[in-house]
Tab-separated table of C-alpha atoms in Angstrom:
chain	number	residue	atom	x	y	z
A	147	PHE	CA	22.110	41.796	42.228
A	148	TYR	CA	25.548	41.801	42.977
A	149	SER	CA	27.790	39.936	45.736
A	150	ASP	CA	27.991	42.986	47.617
A	151	HIS	CA	25.217	45.994	47.946
A	152	ASP	CA	27.984	48.724	48.821
A	153	ARG	CA	27.766	50.927	45.882
A	154	ASP	CA	31.802	51.609	45.402
A	155	THR	CA	31.893	47.635	45.801
A	156	PHE	CA	30.083	46.841	43.498
A	157	ARG	CA	31.853	49.462	40.702
A	158	ARG	CA	34.971	47.533	41.124
A	159	PHE	CA	33.561	44.499	39.121
A	160	PRO	CA	33.210	45.507	35.470
A	161	SER	CA	30.955	42.358	34.352
A	162	TRP	CA	27.958	43.098	36.833
A	163	SER	CA	28.582	46.863	36.965
A	164	VAL	CA	28.228	47.277	33.043
A	165	ASP	CA	25.780	49.927	32.686
A	166	PHE	CA	25.385	50.692	35.993
A	167	PRO	CA	23.840	52.978	37.241
A	168	LYS	CA	22.882	54.905	34.431
A	169	ALA	CA	20.725	52.008	32.526
A	170	ASP	CA	18.848	51.300	35.591
A	171	LEU	CA	17.751	54.675	36.549
A	172	GLN	CA	17.120	55.823	32.718
A	173	PHE	CA	14.888	52.574	32.559
A	174	LEU	CA	13.164	53.123	35.672
A	175	MET	CA	12.405	57.298	34.668
A	176	GLY	CA	11.199	55.619	30.992
A	177	LEU	CA	8.828	53.101	32.915
A	178	LYS	CA	7.273	55.527	35.087
A	179	ARG	CA	6.358	57.710	32.198
A	180	LEU	CA	5.023	54.953	30.150
A	181	VAL	CA	3.273	53.208	32.803
A	182	ASN	CA	1.807	56.135	34.827
A	183	HIS	CA	-0.341	53.606	37.346
A	184	LEU	CA	2.694	51.759	38.244
A	185	ASP	CA	4.090	53.176	41.249
A	186	ALA	CA	8.198	52.405	40.794
A	187	TYR	CA	11.585	53.255	43.107
A	188	ASP	CA	13.041	55.774	41.285
A	189	ASN	CA	16.833	54.820	42.284
A	190	GLU	CA	19.018	51.715	41.228
A	191	ASN	CA	19.145	49.040	44.116
A	192	PRO	CA	21.977	46.635	43.860
A	193	LEU	CA	21.397	43.573	46.041
A	194	ALA	CA	23.435	40.668	47.241
A	195	LEU	CA	21.815	36.979	46.427
A	196	THR	CA	22.662	36.135	50.204
A	197	ASP	CA	21.019	39.349	51.593
A	198	PRO	CA	18.049	38.867	53.898
A	199	ARG	CA	15.944	41.380	52.373
A	200	LEU	CA	16.134	40.287	48.969
A	201	SER	CA	12.914	38.635	49.365
A	202	ARG	CA	11.378	41.976	49.953
A	203	PHE	CA	12.115	42.559	45.936
A	204	PRO	CA	9.542	41.181	43.252
A	205	PHE	CA	12.162	41.623	40.138
A	206	LEU	CA	15.685	40.777	39.718
A	207	TYR	CA	17.924	42.274	36.819
A	208	ALA	CA	21.463	40.765	35.832
A	209	VAL	CA	23.611	41.520	33.032
A	210	GLU	CA	26.829	39.565	31.802
A	211	VAL	CA	25.496	35.941	33.295
A	212	GLY	CA	27.960	34.612	30.354
A	213	HIS	CA	30.646	35.063	32.913
A	214	MET	CA	28.544	34.158	36.057
A	215	SER	CA	30.297	31.995	38.839
A	216	LEU	CA	27.917	31.800	41.850
A	217	SER	CA	28.898	30.476	45.248
A	218	GLN	CA	26.553	27.539	46.997
A	219	ALA	CA	25.183	30.383	49.409
A	220	GLU	CA	24.044	32.422	46.306
A	221	VAL	CA	23.100	29.187	44.446
A	222	GLU	CA	20.693	28.487	47.397
A	223	GLY	CA	19.712	32.444	48.062
A	224	LEU	CA	18.393	32.814	44.141
A	225	ARG	CA	16.567	29.321	44.520
A	226	ARG	CA	15.098	30.327	47.503
A	227	TYR	CA	14.025	34.067	46.052
A	228	LEU	CA	12.642	32.247	42.941
A	229	LEU	CA	10.750	29.433	44.365
A	230	ALA	CA	8.851	31.875	46.801
A	231	GLY	CA	7.540	33.783	43.776
A	232	GLY	CA	10.563	36.110	42.588
A	233	PHE	CA	11.370	37.035	39.120
A	234	PHE	CA	14.951	37.063	37.445
A	235	LEU	CA	15.738	38.867	33.852
A	236	VAL	CA	18.963	38.078	32.492
A	237	ASP	CA	20.342	40.178	29.531
A	238	ASP	CA	23.835	41.423	27.715
A	239	PHE	CA	25.198	37.737	27.081
A	240	TRP	CA	26.338	36.451	23.749
A	241	GLY	CA	27.526	33.142	21.619
A	242	SER	CA	27.600	29.685	22.299
A	243	GLN	CA	30.639	30.028	25.099
A	244	GLU	CA	28.636	32.504	27.505
A	245	TRP	CA	25.307	30.508	27.033
A	246	ALA	CA	27.368	27.083	28.517
A	247	VAL	CA	28.281	29.262	31.333
A	248	PHE	CA	25.180	30.637	32.379
A	249	GLU	CA	23.345	27.516	31.694
A	250	ARG	CA	25.756	25.777	34.069
A	251	GLN	CA	25.265	28.010	36.421
A	252	ILE	CA	21.316	28.220	36.380
A	253	ARG	CA	21.039	24.459	36.257
A	254	ARG	CA	22.807	24.442	39.695
A	255	VAL	CA	19.847	27.199	40.816
A	256	LEU	CA	16.954	24.981	38.926
A	257	PRO	CA	17.909	21.580	38.469
A	258	GLU	CA	14.504	20.054	37.634
A	259	PHE	CA	13.116	23.082	35.391
A	260	PRO	CA	14.067	23.103	31.316
A	261	ILE	CA	14.865	26.013	29.840
A	262	VAL	CA	12.441	26.471	26.493
A	263	ASP	CA	12.056	29.313	23.847
A	264	LEU	CA	9.218	31.772	24.235
A	265	PRO	CA	6.968	31.783	21.061
A	266	LEU	CA	5.523	35.328	19.885
A	267	ASP	CA	2.406	34.658	20.903
A	268	HIS	CA	3.644	34.418	24.744
A	269	PRO	CA	1.583	36.903	27.074
A	270	ILE	CA	5.254	38.372	27.669
A	271	PHE	CA	5.102	39.900	24.126
A	272	HIS	CA	1.906	41.258	24.929
A	273	SER	CA	1.576	42.194	28.680
A	274	PHE	CA	1.747	46.313	27.489
A	275	TYR	CA	3.422	46.521	24.313
A	276	ASP	CA	2.166	44.456	21.175
A	277	VAL	CA	6.243	42.873	20.115
A	278	GLU	CA	5.748	41.204	16.926
A	279	GLU	CA	9.728	40.668	16.357
A	280	ILE	CA	12.671	39.985	18.552
A	281	VAL	CA	14.994	42.573	17.819
A	282	GLN	CA	18.833	41.586	18.092
A	283	VAL	CA	19.993	44.968	20.683
A	284	PRO	CA	23.818	45.902	20.144
A	285	ASN	CA	26.054	47.286	22.161
A	286	VAL	CA	26.367	50.985	22.256
A	287	ARG	CA	29.509	51.179	19.783
A	288	ASN	CA	28.192	49.108	16.899
A	289	GLY	CA	24.499	50.737	17.331
A	290	GLN	CA	25.844	53.874	16.673
A	291	MET	CA	28.677	52.988	13.722
A	292	GLY	CA	25.547	50.661	12.017
A	293	GLY	CA	26.551	47.306	12.967
A	294	PRO	CA	27.332	44.643	13.066
A	295	THR	CA	24.173	43.645	15.655
A	296	TRP	CA	25.820	40.339	17.078
A	297	GLU	CA	28.819	39.632	19.093
A	298	LYS	CA	31.035	36.537	19.235
A	299	ASP	CA	29.148	33.617	17.597
A	300	GLY	CA	26.007	35.030	18.869
A	301	TYR	CA	24.067	36.070	15.391
A	302	VAL	CA	20.392	35.447	16.289
A	303	PRO	CA	18.307	37.011	18.971
A	304	GLU	CA	16.786	34.949	21.321
A	305	VAL	CA	13.961	35.386	24.262
A	306	LYS	CA	13.718	31.938	26.508
A	307	GLY	CA	12.394	31.419	29.838
A	308	ILE	CA	12.254	28.535	32.804
A	309	PHE	CA	8.538	27.637	34.606
A	310	ASP	CA	7.853	25.837	37.603
A	311	ASP	CA	6.327	22.607	37.474
A	312	ARG	CA	2.873	25.164	38.057
A	313	GLY	CA	3.424	27.451	34.519
A	314	ARG	CA	4.722	30.312	36.328
A	315	MET	CA	7.908	32.225	34.838
A	316	LEU	CA	11.094	31.948	37.104
A	317	VAL	CA	13.515	33.301	34.916
A	318	ALA	CA	13.039	35.232	31.439
A	319	ILE	CA	16.417	34.774	29.364
A	320	ASN	CA	17.367	37.632	26.871
A	321	PHE	CA	20.220	35.904	25.019
A	322	ASN	CA	22.085	37.511	22.064
A	323	CYS	CA	20.574	41.191	22.863
A	324	ASP	CA	21.951	43.989	24.997
A	325	LEU	CA	18.437	46.000	26.344
A	326	GLY	CA	21.062	47.627	28.944
A	327	ASP	CA	22.676	49.314	26.498
A	328	ALA	CA	19.864	50.814	24.628
A	329	TRP	CA	18.418	52.240	28.168
A	330	GLU	CA	21.754	53.391	29.047
A	331	TRP	CA	22.017	55.530	25.769
A	332	ALA	CA	18.566	55.919	24.887
A	333	GLU	CA	18.885	59.954	24.840
A	334	ASN	CA	22.161	59.565	22.468
A	335	PRO	CA	20.910	61.180	19.071
A	336	TYR	CA	23.241	58.689	17.314
A	337	TYR	CA	21.940	55.252	19.296
A	338	PRO	CA	18.873	54.095	16.570
A	339	LEU	CA	15.479	54.439	17.933
A	340	ARG	CA	14.405	51.090	16.911
A	341	PHE	CA	16.822	49.402	18.837
A	342	SER	CA	15.788	52.101	21.855
A	343	THR	CA	12.097	51.369	21.419
A	344	TYR	CA	12.678	47.765	21.214
A	345	ALA	CA	14.742	47.695	24.494
A	346	TYR	CA	12.156	49.873	26.137
A	347	GLN	CA	9.269	47.921	24.969
A	348	MET	CA	10.370	44.776	26.295
A	349	GLY	CA	11.411	45.980	29.415
A	350	VAL	CA	8.088	47.471	30.196
A	351	ASN	CA	6.664	44.128	29.228
A	352	TYR	CA	8.907	42.104	31.462
A	353	ILE	CA	7.844	44.060	34.684
A	354	LEU	CA	4.642	43.947	33.838
A	355	TYR	CA	4.263	40.243	33.289
A	356	ALA	CA	6.231	39.569	36.568
A	357	MET	CA	4.120	42.087	38.569
A	358	SER	CA	0.910	40.306	37.043
A	359	HIS	CA	2.151	36.615	36.847
């Protein structure tokens, strides 16, 4: 999502438009090849949290949420969307400082629900692919140079979630990890296959879990 669905405006904001639109397009191409019974839209589709069309889309993806600063209207729009059945995946933010920013903002949206760690036996790791390890996917430069895989003080990759009081996952949190770069650079022969494989497997699992829960 973004605060303006006009493509040119979207590009002027470097945090939100990181990897856009190549990562979006390449992930969608991979999704349709890997899951041939899923009818996925072919193109990227940035939307504002205040856009009345938001409820038409069951899945939102956002990057660099360690710099997130939501207006009150955006807080209300995201809360309304999530409580009505939407699913929100966040990715590509690193370390304690960016975590604190994201946590403060998401608490404004969903103050009543805790953030919890997801164990590897949670269905989200097995909704299509069986993922047995949380892999730290680095940015493209670090990946191609052989490391390090971490940024700032984000040494350990984590997958967390926020659930409502009926046990439905509202938010999936991909922390200290960058799935988007792996989608964007998957075709690059210098980008390690281990990272792109994990990123596509988790991306597919997130989509199918969200669509089936």
